[in-house]
Backbone as JSON, one array per atom type, in Angstrom:
{
  "sequence": "MSRAIWLVVIGIVSVQAGAAIAKDLFGTISPTSMVFLRLATSTLVLLAVARPSWRGRSRTDWLVVVGFGISLGLMNWSIYQSFARIPLGIAVTIEFIGPLTLAVLGSRKAKDLVWVGLAALGVVLLGFEPANLNAPGIAFALLAGAAWASYILLSARTGQRWPGFDGLAIASAVATLLVTGPAMVSGGTALLDPRVLLIGALVGVLSSVIPYSCELVALRTLSPSVFSVLMSLEPAAAALAAIVVLNELLTPLQWLAVACVVLASVGATRSRPVHTEPAPD",
  "N": [[-28.11, -6.96, -22.0], [-25.64, -7.92, -23.11], [-23.95, -5.79, -22.5], [-23.91, -5.95, -19.71], [-22.68, -8.41, -19.36], [-20.13, -7.88, -20.37], [-19.29, -6.05, -18.46], [-19.03, -7.69, -16.2], [-16.97, -9.35, -17.1], [-14.92, -7.46, -17.37], [-14.62, -6.82, -14.67], [-13.67, -9.29, -13.69], [-11.21, -9.57, -15.07], [-9.94, -7.31, -14.05], [-9.72, -7.9, -11.28], [-7.91, -10.11, -11.32], [-5.71, -9.01, -12.62], [-4.97, -7.13, -10.72], [-4.23, -8.91, -8.68], [-1.98, -10.13, -9.83], [-0.24, -7.94, -10.12], [0.08, -7.32, -7.43], [1.42, -9.62, -6.5], [3.8, -9.33, -7.87], [5.06, -7.46, -6.4], [5.83, -8.65, -4.1], [8.47, -9.13, -3.46], [9.33, -6.81, -2.4], [7.55, -6.02, -0.42], [5.69, -7.62, 2.19], [3.26, -10.31, 1.72], [1.13, -10.07, 3.57], [1.19, -7.36, 4.28], [0.6, -6.25, 1.81], [-2.01, -7.16, 1.49], [-3.18, -5.65, 3.5], [-2.88, -3.01, 2.46], [-4.44, -3.21, 0.18], [-7.01, -3.83, 1.26], [-7.38, -1.59, 2.92], [-7.52, 0.49, 1.08], [-9.86, -0.2, -0.42], [-11.69, -0.17, 1.67], [-11.76, 2.52, 2.49], [-12.85, 3.7, 0.18], [-15.34, 2.37, 0.02], [-16.54, 3.09, 2.48], [-16.75, 5.83, 2.09], [-18.52, 5.94, -0.03], [-20.78, 4.4, 0.78], [-21.39, 5.34, 3.36], [-22.28, 4.19, 5.92], [-24.84, 3.59, 8.38], [-24.37, 3.4, 11.82], [-25.94, 3.02, 13.99], [-28.78, 1.72, 15.86], [-28.76, -1.01, 15.39], [-29.11, -4.56, 15.74], [-27.83, -7.09, 18.0], [-27.45, -9.46, 16.62], [-27.24, -8.52, 13.99], [-24.73, -7.27, 14.11], [-23.09, -9.44, 14.78], [-23.3, -10.99, 12.47], [-22.23, -9.27, 10.46], [-19.65, -8.86, 11.43], [-18.67, -11.48, 11.36], [-18.77, -11.8, 8.6], [-16.82, -9.93, 7.9], [-14.55, -11.13, 9.04], [-14.35, -13.49, 7.49], [-13.88, -12.32, 5.01], [-11.41, -11.0, 5.44], [-9.77, -13.22, 6.09], [-9.96, -14.71, 3.73], [-8.7, -13.02, 1.84], [-6.14, -12.72, 3.01], [-5.15, -15.4, 3.15], [-5.18, -16.26, 0.43], [-3.32, -14.55, -0.7], [-1.06, -15.36, 0.66], [-0.84, -17.85, -0.49], [-0.38, -17.13, -3.18], [2.21, -16.2, -2.92], [3.66, -18.49, -2.86], [2.98, -20.46, -4.78], [2.15, -20.81, -8.33], [0.04, -18.21, -9.65], [-2.3, -18.78, -11.21], [-2.77, -21.47, -10.58], [-3.17, -21.34, -7.83], [-5.59, -19.86, -7.66], [-7.23, -21.63, -9.0], [-7.29, -23.85, -7.24], [-8.39, -22.55, -5.03], [-10.93, -22.04, -5.98], [-12.32, -24.33, -5.56], [-13.66, -24.13, -3.18], [-16.12, -22.38, -3.39], [-17.22, -23.93, -5.43], [-17.67, -26.41, -4.19], [-19.59, -25.57, -2.37], [-21.68, -24.92, -4.1], [-22.31, -27.44, -5.15], [-23.02, -28.87, -2.84], [-25.32, -27.57, -2.24], [-27.13, -28.62, -3.96], [-29.38, -31.23, -4.86], [-29.21, -32.97, -6.9], [-28.33, -35.9, -8.55], [-26.7, -35.94, -10.77], [-24.91, -33.94, -10.33], [-22.73, -35.01, -9.16], [-21.05, -35.61, -11.19], [-19.8, -33.19, -11.74], [-18.36, -32.87, -9.42], [-16.58, -34.98, -9.69], [-15.21, -34.14, -11.99], [-13.96, -31.79, -11.1], [-12.35, -32.94, -9.12], [-10.71, -34.46, -10.75], [-9.3, -32.42, -11.99], [-7.79, -31.45, -9.81], [-6.25, -33.7, -9.23], [-4.75, -33.87, -11.58], [-3.14, -31.62, -11.29], [-1.42, -32.59, -9.4], [0.29, -34.23, -10.8], [2.37, -32.78, -11.83], [4.21, -31.53, -9.8], [6.34, -29.76, -9.56], [6.46, -26.93, -9.37], [4.89, -26.54, -7.18], [3.95, -26.48, -3.69], [3.38, -27.78, -0.39], [2.53, -25.85, 1.68], [1.63, -23.7, 0.05], [-0.5, -24.85, -1.36], [-2.13, -25.54, 0.82], [-2.78, -23.0, 1.87], [-4.25, -22.0, -0.28], [-6.45, -23.74, -0.26], [-7.5, -23.05, 2.23], [-8.24, -20.43, 1.65], [-10.24, -20.99, -0.18], [-12.15, -22.22, 1.46], [-12.73, -20.05, 3.11], [-13.81, -18.37, 1.19], [-16.17, -19.72, 0.52], [-17.49, -19.45, 2.98], [-17.66, -16.68, 2.99], [-19.48, -16.24, 0.88], [-21.85, -17.36, 1.94], [-22.21, -15.77, 4.25], [-22.35, -13.28, 3.1], [-24.82, -13.25, 1.9], [-26.53, -13.3, 4.13], [-25.72, -10.93, 5.34], [-26.5, -9.08, 3.41], [-29.23, -9.26, 3.71], [-29.65, -8.06, 6.11], [-28.36, -5.61, 6.19], [-28.56, -2.57, 4.43], [-27.91, -1.78, 0.94], [-24.51, -1.02, 0.29], [-23.7, -0.98, 2.87], [-23.22, -3.12, 4.74], [-21.09, -4.46, 3.48], [-19.15, -2.45, 3.46], [-18.68, -2.06, 6.22], [-17.85, -4.64, 6.93], [-15.53, -4.78, 5.41], [-14.02, -2.89, 6.74], [-13.72, -4.19, 9.19], [-12.18, -6.41, 8.35], [-9.87, -5.07, 7.53], [-8.94, -4.02, 9.97], [-8.27, -6.4, 11.26], [-5.95, -7.29, 9.94], [-4.19, -5.26, 10.28], [-2.28, -5.03, 12.47], [-0.47, -7.37, 12.12], [0.38, -6.64, 9.53], [1.76, -4.24, 9.9], [3.89, -5.12, 11.44], [5.18, -7.0, 9.74], [5.56, -5.48, 7.46], [7.0, -3.14, 8.09], [9.3, -0.5, 7.47], [8.81, -0.44, 4.78], [6.19, 0.13, 4.31], [6.13, 2.81, 4.36], [7.12, 3.68, 2.04], [6.57, 5.64, -0.75], [6.17, 4.62, -3.35], [5.42, 1.95, -2.9], [3.07, 2.38, -1.45], [1.53, 3.64, -3.41], [1.3, 1.63, -5.39], [0.03, -0.29, -3.86], [-2.42, 1.0, -3.4], [-3.3, 1.07, -6.03], [-3.65, -1.66, -6.51], [-5.75, -2.11, -4.73], [-7.77, -0.62, -5.98], [-7.97, -1.94, -8.47], [-8.51, -4.6, -7.69], [-10.72, -4.47, -6.04], [-12.39, -2.01, -5.99], [-13.05, -1.43, -8.76], [-14.1, -4.01, -9.66], [-16.3, -4.3, -7.82], [-17.9, -2.12, -8.56], [-18.45, -2.64, -11.29], [-19.79, -5.13, -11.08], [-21.96, -4.48, -9.49], [-23.48, -2.82, -11.16], [-23.88, -4.58, -13.32], [-25.37, -6.7, -12.19], [-27.87, -5.67, -12.01], [-29.24, -6.19, -14.3], [-28.47, -8.69, -15.07], [-28.95, -12.18, -14.8], [-28.68, -14.23, -11.82], [-27.73, -16.82, -12.4], [-26.37, -16.65, -14.86], [-24.42, -14.83, -14.1], [-23.01, -16.35, -12.2], [-21.94, -18.37, -13.8], [-20.23, -16.87, -15.42], [-18.41, -15.99, -13.48], [-17.05, -18.29, -13.1], [-14.95, -18.24, -14.77], [-12.78, -17.24, -13.51], [-10.36, -18.78, -12.63], [-9.04, -19.29, -15.13], [-8.68, -16.66, -16.03], [-6.95, -15.74, -14.07], [-4.68, -17.29, -14.57], [-3.97, -16.34, -17.12], [-3.47, -13.64, -16.54], [-1.23, -13.94, -14.95], [0.61, -14.87, -16.8], [0.92, -12.62, -18.48], [1.71, -10.49, -16.73], [3.56, -11.57, -14.9], [5.06, -13.41, -16.24], [4.57, -16.07, -15.76], [4.33, -19.2, -16.52], [2.15, -21.91, -17.36], [2.08, -25.49, -17.61], [0.95, -27.68, -20.32], [-0.54, -29.75, -19.11], [-1.24, -28.63, -16.67], [-2.83, -26.53, -17.57], [-4.93, -28.05, -18.54], [-5.9, -29.05, -16.16], [-6.83, -26.67, -14.98], [-8.86, -26.11, -16.82], [-10.6, -28.26, -16.31], [-11.55, -27.66, -13.72], [-12.79, -25.19, -14.2], [-14.82, -25.94, -16.03], [-16.23, -27.71, -14.39], [-17.16, -25.96, -12.45], [-18.79, -24.28, -14.01], [-20.73, -26.14, -14.81], [-21.81, -26.9, -12.29], [-22.83, -24.47, -11.29], [-24.71, -23.85, -13.2], [-26.51, -25.84, -12.75], [-27.43, -25.26, -10.21], [-27.92, -22.15, -9.3], [-25.92, -20.04, -7.34], [-26.12, -17.6, -4.84], [-24.05, -14.93, -5.27], [-21.83, -12.64, -4.05], [-19.76, -9.8, -4.89], [-16.44, -10.88, -5.05], [-13.39, -10.24, -3.55], [-10.55, -11.34, -4.69]],
  "CA": [[-27.47, -8.18, -21.49], [-24.25, -8.0, -23.54], [-23.21, -4.79, -21.72], [-23.74, -6.48, -18.36], [-21.68, -9.49, -19.44], [-18.82, -7.25, -20.51], [-18.93, -5.46, -17.18], [-18.55, -8.77, -15.33], [-15.67, -9.77, -17.63], [-13.97, -6.42, -16.98], [-14.37, -7.01, -13.25], [-12.83, -10.49, -13.51], [-9.86, -9.23, -15.54], [-9.38, -6.33, -13.12], [-9.35, -8.62, -10.05], [-6.72, -10.93, -11.51], [-4.6, -8.11, -12.91], [-4.56, -6.62, -9.42], [-3.52, -9.98, -7.96], [-0.67, -10.32, -10.44], [0.57, -6.77, -9.75], [0.4, -7.48, -6.01], [2.44, -10.66, -6.36], [5.05, -8.82, -8.42], [5.65, -6.58, -5.4], [6.11, -9.41, -2.88], [9.89, -9.05, -3.12], [9.53, -5.54, -1.71], [6.65, -5.95, 0.73], [5.13, -8.94, 2.51], [1.88, -10.52, 1.29], [0.2, -9.55, 4.58], [1.16, -5.91, 4.15], [-0.11, -5.94, 0.57], [-3.44, -7.35, 1.79], [-3.6, -4.48, 4.27], [-3.0, -1.87, 1.57], [-5.6, -3.44, -0.68], [-8.23, -3.71, 2.05], [-7.51, -0.23, 3.4], [-7.99, 1.29, -0.05], [-11.26, -0.5, -0.72], [-12.51, 0.25, 2.81], [-11.93, 3.98, 2.42], [-13.78, 4.0, -0.91], [-16.66, 1.87, 0.37], [-17.1, 3.92, 3.56], [-17.09, 7.14, 1.53], [-19.69, 5.78, -0.9], [-21.94, 3.86, 1.5], [-21.69, 6.12, 4.57], [-23.21, 3.33, 6.67], [-25.37, 4.0, 9.68], [-23.87, 2.47, 12.83], [-26.87, 2.97, 15.11], [-30.04, 1.02, 15.7], [-28.52, -2.37, 14.9], [-29.23, -5.61, 16.76], [-26.62, -7.89, 18.28], [-27.3, -10.41, 15.51], [-26.73, -7.76, 12.84], [-23.29, -7.07, 14.27], [-22.41, -10.74, 14.71], [-23.26, -11.4, 11.06], [-21.31, -8.44, 9.68], [-18.29, -9.12, 11.9], [-18.31, -12.76, 10.76], [-18.53, -11.51, 7.2], [-15.52, -9.28, 7.81], [-13.5, -12.12, 9.33], [-14.2, -14.35, 6.32], [-13.28, -11.49, 3.98], [-10.0, -10.83, 5.76], [-9.09, -14.51, 5.99], [-9.91, -15.08, 2.32], [-7.66, -12.22, 1.19], [-4.82, -13.03, 3.57], [-4.69, -16.75, 2.8], [-4.89, -16.41, -1.0], [-2.06, -13.85, -0.99], [-0.01, -16.26, 1.14], [-0.7, -18.89, -1.51], [0.26, -16.5, -4.34], [3.64, -16.05, -2.65], [4.31, -19.8, -2.82], [2.69, -21.25, -5.97], [1.67, -19.96, -9.43], [-1.22, -17.51, -9.44], [-3.41, -19.51, -11.83], [-3.03, -22.71, -9.84], [-3.73, -20.96, -6.53], [-6.99, -19.5, -7.84], [-7.93, -22.86, -9.38], [-7.53, -24.61, -6.01], [-9.3, -21.75, -4.21], [-12.28, -22.1, -6.54], [-12.97, -25.55, -5.07], [-14.53, -23.73, -2.08], [-17.47, -22.07, -3.87], [-17.73, -25.05, -6.21], [-18.21, -27.36, -3.22], [-20.82, -24.98, -1.84], [-22.72, -25.05, -5.13], [-22.69, -28.85, -5.26], [-23.71, -29.25, -1.61], [-26.65, -26.96, -2.26], [-27.97, -29.3, -4.94], [-29.71, -32.63, -4.55], [-29.22, -33.7, -8.15], [-27.28, -36.91, -8.62], [-25.77, -35.65, -11.86], [-23.88, -33.0, -9.89], [-21.54, -35.79, -8.82], [-20.17, -35.52, -12.36], [-18.99, -31.98, -11.59], [-17.41, -33.17, -8.35], [-15.55, -35.83, -10.29], [-14.41, -33.34, -12.92], [-13.1, -30.93, -10.28], [-11.35, -33.81, -8.5], [-9.75, -34.79, -11.8], [-8.43, -31.26, -12.14], [-6.86, -31.42, -8.68], [-5.33, -34.82, -9.42], [-3.85, -33.5, -12.67], [-2.15, -30.71, -10.74], [-0.45, -33.37, -8.65], [1.23, -34.93, -11.68], [3.51, -31.91, -12.11], [4.31, -30.74, -8.56], [7.63, -29.08, -9.48], [6.3, -25.55, -8.91], [3.9, -26.53, -6.11], [4.41, -26.92, -2.38], [2.27, -28.04, 0.53], [1.97, -24.64, 2.28], [0.9, -22.94, -0.96], [-1.76, -25.55, -1.59], [-2.94, -25.43, 2.04], [-3.31, -21.64, 1.94], [-5.28, -21.87, -1.31], [-7.63, -24.45, 0.24], [-8.06, -22.21, 3.3], [-8.9, -19.31, 0.97], [-11.47, -21.52, -0.75], [-13.11, -22.4, 2.55], [-13.14, -18.71, 3.52], [-14.66, -17.84, 0.13], [-17.49, -20.34, 0.71], [-18.07, -18.77, 4.14], [-17.95, -15.32, 2.53], [-20.71, -16.29, 0.07], [-22.98, -17.59, 2.84], [-22.39, -14.62, 5.13], [-22.72, -12.11, 2.3], [-26.27, -13.31, 1.71], [-27.15, -12.89, 5.4], [-25.42, -9.52, 5.54], [-27.35, -8.33, 2.49], [-30.6, -9.27, 4.23], [-29.73, -7.27, 7.35], [-27.76, -4.29, 6.0], [-28.92, -2.08, 3.11], [-26.88, -1.33, 0.01], [-23.12, -1.42, 0.54], [-23.38, -0.74, 4.29], [-22.63, -4.31, 5.34], [-19.79, -4.72, 2.87], [-18.22, -1.41, 3.92], [-18.32, -2.35, 7.61], [-17.08, -5.89, 6.91], [-14.21, -4.45, 4.89], [-13.32, -2.21, 7.83], [-13.35, -5.25, 10.15], [-11.07, -7.17, 7.76], [-8.68, -4.22, 7.56], [-8.46, -3.98, 11.35], [-7.69, -7.7, 11.6], [-4.62, -7.49, 9.36], [-3.36, -4.07, 10.49], [-1.14, -5.33, 13.34], [0.52, -8.19, 11.41], [0.91, -5.92, 8.36], [2.74, -3.26, 10.38], [5.08, -5.85, 11.89], [5.88, -7.61, 8.61], [5.87, -4.48, 6.43], [8.04, -2.24, 8.56], [9.48, 0.79, 6.78], [8.35, -0.54, 3.4], [4.86, 0.74, 4.26], [6.31, 4.26, 4.25], [7.63, 3.94, 0.7], [5.49, 6.16, -1.6], [5.91, 3.73, -4.49], [4.67, 0.8, -2.38], [1.72, 2.85, -1.11], [0.82, 3.91, -4.67], [0.95, 0.36, -6.02], [-0.98, -0.92, -2.99], [-3.69, 1.65, -3.7], [-3.69, 0.61, -7.37], [-4.16, -3.02, -6.33], [-7.06, -1.98, -4.1], [-8.72, -0.15, -7.0], [-8.15, -2.99, -9.48], [-9.04, -5.85, -7.13], [-11.95, -4.28, -5.25], [-13.27, -0.91, -6.38], [-13.56, -1.63, -10.13], [-15.01, -5.16, -9.73], [-17.54, -4.02, -7.1], [-18.71, -1.2, -9.35], [-18.92, -3.35, -12.49], [-20.74, -6.18, -10.75], [-23.17, -3.85, -8.98], [-24.26, -2.39, -12.32], [-24.23, -5.75, -14.12], [-26.38, -7.53, -11.54], [-29.2, -5.06, -12.15], [-29.9, -6.76, -15.48], [-27.95, -10.03, -15.33], [-29.5, -13.19, -13.9], [-27.66, -14.84, -10.96], [-27.16, -18.02, -13.01], [-25.38, -16.21, -15.85], [-23.34, -14.23, -13.34], [-22.23, -17.42, -11.59], [-21.18, -19.03, -14.86], [-19.15, -15.96, -15.8], [-17.41, -15.99, -12.41], [-16.28, -19.53, -13.22], [-13.78, -17.97, -15.62], [-11.72, -16.68, -12.67], [-9.06, -19.46, -12.69], [-8.4, -19.06, -16.42], [-8.27, -15.26, -16.06], [-5.78, -15.63, -13.19], [-3.54, -17.89, -15.28], [-3.6, -15.43, -18.2], [-2.86, -12.45, -15.93], [0.1, -14.34, -14.48], [1.47, -14.94, -17.98], [1.18, -11.26, -18.98], [2.37, -9.62, -15.75], [4.63, -12.23, -14.15], [5.71, -14.41, -17.09], [4.39, -17.31, -15.0], [3.74, -20.09, -17.51], [1.66, -23.22, -16.94], [2.28, -26.57, -18.57], [-0.32, -28.12, -20.91], [-1.31, -30.55, -18.15], [-1.81, -27.71, -15.69], [-3.95, -25.86, -18.25], [-6.03, -29.02, -18.58], [-6.45, -29.07, -14.8], [-7.61, -25.43, -14.84], [-10.08, -26.27, -17.64], [-11.5, -29.18, -15.61], [-12.19, -26.95, -12.6], [-13.68, -24.19, -14.79], [-16.0, -26.64, -16.55], [-16.99, -28.23, -13.25], [-17.85, -24.83, -11.83], [-19.87, -23.88, -14.92], [-21.79, -27.15, -14.71], [-22.45, -26.85, -10.98], [-23.6, -23.24, -11.13], [-25.88, -23.91, -14.09], [-27.47, -26.74, -12.11], [-28.02, -24.57, -9.06], [-27.3, -20.86, -9.11], [-25.58, -19.66, -5.95], [-26.02, -16.15, -4.65], [-22.65, -14.58, -5.22], [-21.48, -11.24, -3.92], [-18.44, -9.54, -5.43], [-15.43, -11.5, -4.24], [-12.15, -9.56, -3.74], [-9.37, -12.13, -4.59]],
  "C": [[-25.99, -8.22, -21.85], [-23.39, -6.99, -22.77], [-22.93, -5.3, -20.32], [-22.67, -7.57, -18.34], [-20.28, -8.9, -19.54], [-18.37, -6.6, -19.22], [-18.4, -6.51, -16.22], [-17.17, -9.23, -15.78], [-14.6, -8.75, -17.25], [-13.62, -6.55, -15.51], [-13.45, -8.19, -12.98], [-11.39, -10.19, -13.91], [-9.18, -8.27, -14.56], [-8.91, -7.0, -11.83], [-8.03, -9.35, -10.24], [-5.5, -10.11, -11.91], [-4.06, -7.52, -11.61], [-3.78, -7.64, -8.62], [-2.11, -10.17, -8.51], [0.28, -9.16, -10.1], [1.0, -6.88, -8.28], [1.53, -8.49, -5.82], [3.79, -10.16, -6.84], [5.78, -7.94, -7.41], [6.07, -7.34, -4.13], [7.6, -9.4, -2.51], [10.23, -7.8, -2.33], [8.74, -5.46, -0.41], [6.02, -7.32, 0.96], [3.71, -9.08, 1.99], [0.86, -9.95, 2.27], [0.07, -8.03, 4.48], [0.43, -5.49, 2.88], [-1.62, -6.12, 0.75], [-3.97, -6.14, 2.54], [-3.82, -3.27, 3.36], [-4.21, -2.0, 0.66], [-6.9, -3.22, 0.09], [-8.45, -2.27, 2.53], [-8.04, 0.68, 2.29], [-9.47, 1.07, -0.32], [-12.18, -0.06, 0.42], [-12.78, 1.75, 2.77], [-12.94, 4.36, 1.34], [-15.2, 3.58, -0.54], [-17.32, 2.71, 1.47], [-17.53, 5.29, 3.03], [-18.36, 7.06, 0.69], [-20.93, 5.4, -0.11], [-22.38, 4.75, 2.66], [-22.68, 5.36, 5.47], [-23.64, 3.92, 8.0], [-24.97, 2.95, 10.71], [-24.87, 2.25, 13.97], [-28.1, 2.13, 14.79], [-29.92, -0.4, 15.18], [-28.59, -3.38, 16.05], [-27.9, -6.33, 16.94], [-26.38, -8.87, 17.14], [-26.77, -9.73, 14.26], [-25.21, -7.63, 12.92], [-22.52, -8.38, 14.21], [-22.25, -11.2, 13.26], [-22.21, -10.59, 10.3], [-19.86, -8.62, 10.12], [-17.8, -10.47, 11.36], [-17.99, -12.63, 9.29], [-17.16, -10.87, 7.01], [-14.37, -10.23, 8.08], [-13.27, -13.03, 8.12], [-13.54, -13.59, 5.17], [-11.78, -11.32, 4.21], [-9.21, -12.12, 5.6], [-8.93, -14.94, 4.54], [-8.78, -14.32, 1.61], [-6.27, -12.58, 1.69], [-4.3, -14.38, 3.1], [-4.39, -16.89, 1.31], [-3.61, -15.67, -1.37], [-0.87, -14.66, -0.46], [0.23, -17.38, 0.13], [-0.01, -18.35, -2.75], [1.77, -16.43, -4.16], [4.4, -17.37, -2.78], [4.1, -20.65, -4.07], [2.17, -20.33, -7.07], [0.26, -19.43, -9.2], [-2.41, -18.31, -9.97], [-3.78, -20.78, -11.08], [-3.65, -22.39, -8.48], [-5.21, -20.63, -6.64], [-7.82, -20.72, -8.23], [-8.27, -23.68, -8.13], [-8.52, -23.87, -5.12], [-10.74, -21.91, -4.68], [-13.02, -23.36, -6.1], [-13.93, -25.22, -3.94], [-15.94, -23.4, -2.54], [-18.07, -23.17, -4.72], [-18.35, -26.1, -5.3], [-19.53, -26.86, -2.64], [-21.96, -25.14, -2.83], [-23.23, -26.48, -5.22], [-23.47, -29.3, -4.03], [-25.13, -28.67, -1.56], [-27.6, -27.61, -3.24], [-28.22, -30.74, -4.52], [-29.74, -33.49, -5.8], [-28.04, -34.67, -8.22], [-26.25, -36.59, -9.69], [-24.68, -34.66, -11.45], [-22.62, -33.71, -9.41], [-20.54, -35.79, -9.97], [-19.24, -34.31, -12.21], [-17.97, -32.16, -10.47], [-16.24, -33.99, -8.9], [-14.63, -35.05, -11.21], [-13.46, -32.41, -12.17], [-12.0, -31.75, -9.62], [-10.28, -34.2, -9.51], [-8.77, -33.64, -12.01], [-7.38, -31.18, -11.04], [-5.81, -32.53, -8.81], [-4.3, -34.49, -10.5], [-2.78, -32.53, -12.19], [-1.05, -31.46, -9.99], [0.56, -34.1, -9.5], [2.46, -34.09, -12.0], [3.71, -30.97, -10.92], [5.57, -29.89, -8.46], [7.5, -27.66, -8.94], [5.21, -25.41, -7.85], [4.56, -26.89, -4.79], [3.22, -27.0, -1.44], [1.7, -26.78, 1.17], [1.15, -23.81, 1.28], [-0.45, -23.54, -1.25], [-2.69, -25.4, -0.39], [-3.55, -24.03, 2.17], [-4.41, -21.42, 0.9], [-6.57, -22.58, -0.89], [-8.31, -23.66, 1.36], [-8.81, -21.01, 2.7], [-10.22, -19.76, 0.36], [-12.55, -21.71, 0.3], [-13.63, -21.04, 3.03], [-14.06, -18.08, 2.48], [-16.08, -18.42, 0.25], [-18.22, -19.69, 1.89], [-18.48, -17.35, 3.78], [-19.27, -15.28, 1.76], [-21.93, -16.44, 0.98], [-23.26, -16.36, 3.7], [-22.76, -13.36, 4.36], [-24.22, -12.07, 2.08], [-26.98, -12.84, 2.98], [-26.9, -11.41, 5.68], [-26.31, -8.65, 4.66], [-28.79, -8.25, 2.95], [-30.76, -8.31, 5.42], [-29.2, -5.84, 7.19], [-28.07, -3.8, 4.59], [-27.72, -1.7, 2.26], [-25.51, -1.91, 0.28], [-22.73, -1.29, 2.01], [-22.65, -1.92, 4.92], [-21.25, -4.6, 4.8], [-18.75, -3.71, 3.33], [-17.74, -1.7, 5.35], [-17.48, -3.62, 7.7], [-15.66, -5.64, 6.42], [-13.37, -3.73, 5.95], [-12.86, -3.22, 8.89], [-12.15, -6.03, 9.63], [-9.78, -6.37, 7.8], [-8.08, -4.17, 8.96], [-7.76, -5.28, 11.74], [-6.25, -7.85, 11.1], [-3.68, -6.32, 9.64], [-2.12, -4.37, 11.32], [-0.09, -6.18, 12.64], [1.16, -7.48, 10.22], [1.98, -4.92, 8.79], [4.04, -3.95, 10.8], [5.87, -6.39, 10.71], [6.3, -6.58, 7.56], [6.98, -3.53, 6.83], [8.08, -0.94, 7.79], [9.01, 0.75, 5.33], [6.98, 0.11, 3.23], [4.93, 2.27, 4.21], [6.83, 4.67, 2.88], [6.48, 4.42, -0.2], [5.16, 5.25, -2.77], [5.09, 2.53, -4.05], [3.23, 1.21, -2.07], [0.9, 3.09, -2.38], [0.38, 2.62, -5.34], [-0.1, -0.38, -5.18], [-2.36, -0.33, -3.23], [-4.21, 1.22, -5.07], [-4.28, -0.8, -7.3], [-5.55, -2.98, -5.71], [-8.12, -1.55, -5.1], [-9.02, -1.27, -7.99], [-8.87, -4.21, -8.91], [-10.35, -5.69, -6.37], [-12.88, -3.23, -5.84], [-13.87, -1.12, -7.77], [-14.49, -2.84, -10.2], [-16.34, -4.91, -9.02], [-18.47, -3.16, -7.96], [-19.29, -1.89, -10.58], [-20.0, -4.36, -12.16], [-22.04, -5.6, -10.21], [-24.07, -3.42, -10.13], [-24.75, -3.59, -13.11], [-25.37, -6.55, -13.52], [-27.78, -6.91, -11.56], [-29.97, -5.67, -13.32], [-29.5, -8.2, -15.75], [-28.52, -11.01, -14.32], [-28.38, -13.79, -13.05], [-26.99, -16.05, -11.6], [-26.09, -17.66, -14.04], [-24.17, -15.61, -15.15], [-22.42, -15.3, -12.75], [-21.37, -18.14, -12.62], [-20.0, -18.17, -15.28], [-18.04, -15.95, -14.75], [-16.55, -17.25, -12.44], [-15.04, -19.36, -14.09], [-12.59, -17.46, -14.8], [-10.39, -17.43, -12.76], [-8.32, -19.24, -14.0], [-7.9, -17.62, -16.52], [-7.02, -15.05, -15.2], [-4.53, -16.17, -13.89], [-3.05, -16.96, -16.39], [-2.94, -14.17, -17.65], [-1.44, -12.75, -15.46], [1.09, -14.43, -15.64], [1.89, -13.53, -18.41], [2.04, -10.46, -18.01], [3.62, -10.27, -15.16], [5.47, -13.19, -14.99], [5.69, -15.79, -16.41], [3.63, -18.29, -15.9], [3.28, -21.41, -16.88], [1.95, -24.25, -18.03], [0.93, -26.95, -19.19], [-1.18, -28.92, -19.94], [-1.95, -29.67, -17.09], [-2.95, -26.89, -16.3], [-5.17, -26.77, -18.33], [-6.7, -29.1, -17.21], [-7.32, -27.83, -14.55], [-8.93, -25.56, -15.6], [-11.08, -27.19, -16.96], [-12.26, -28.47, -14.5], [-13.16, -25.9, -13.13], [-14.96, -24.84, -15.29], [-16.87, -27.2, -15.43], [-17.77, -27.11, -12.58], [-19.01, -24.35, -12.7], [-21.04, -24.85, -14.79], [-22.55, -27.07, -13.4], [-23.31, -25.61, -10.83], [-24.8, -23.19, -12.06], [-26.95, -24.82, -13.5], [-28.19, -26.07, -10.96], [-27.32, -23.25, -8.87], [-27.09, -20.55, -7.64], [-25.5, -18.16, -5.87], [-24.57, -15.78, -4.44], [-22.47, -13.09, -5.12], [-20.12, -11.03, -4.54], [-17.37, -10.09, -4.51], [-14.08, -10.9, -4.49], [-10.97, -10.5, -3.62], [-8.63, -12.17, -5.86]]
}
């Protein structure tokens, strides 16, 4: 059990370190182009590992996996747009409202309203110090949260219809295709820079390949409820990664807001475990 927990923690740290490194490169390359590099890297690895079978699939199978890919692409694109506008830790905190809402809606327990209130308090606290916040950044983070909730729902259906990593590999390919055109337009010649390509590949490994691998192994012995609680640490991990990599400091009130959302997520997931697939953000 302890080994599995450490694997999940490593995955969480890796995801947020990758996000911080990606943001640090936004002055050189656009967020959309960085999303493309990240998705392309993870897609190549997943396709090589999964080697999915493309034949013998029903129309519904393809509709589900394409929907899964759209939610994956939208989630990555919108959260990187948010990273470009507001602090990393705050963006992930706001994004986490998506899966938190899904967890609460899936429960019929009246006490879960407490977690809704706690999360709402966290959001309100963020509004007291809006100096480093802006409306577009918040809106993109909320969009990412909605896409994450959709990702969770569609990942469950994809897992039922596609074996192993097949569905995730194909969905990742769909997401990559969706952002390819905009990435080429916004990235321009920067996408030909070897340094940019190397860092983009590094972000793909940190934000997708390592977490997928760690979580795949961990979930063999870790209960979904414990896994969900551990994933609730994402906002705090994002804030810490931003401090180390970007020197992006939060105020005490903003840390309190992050803590409210983390505690609300822990409480909601302990009340009703939600099936959670590895989330690349």
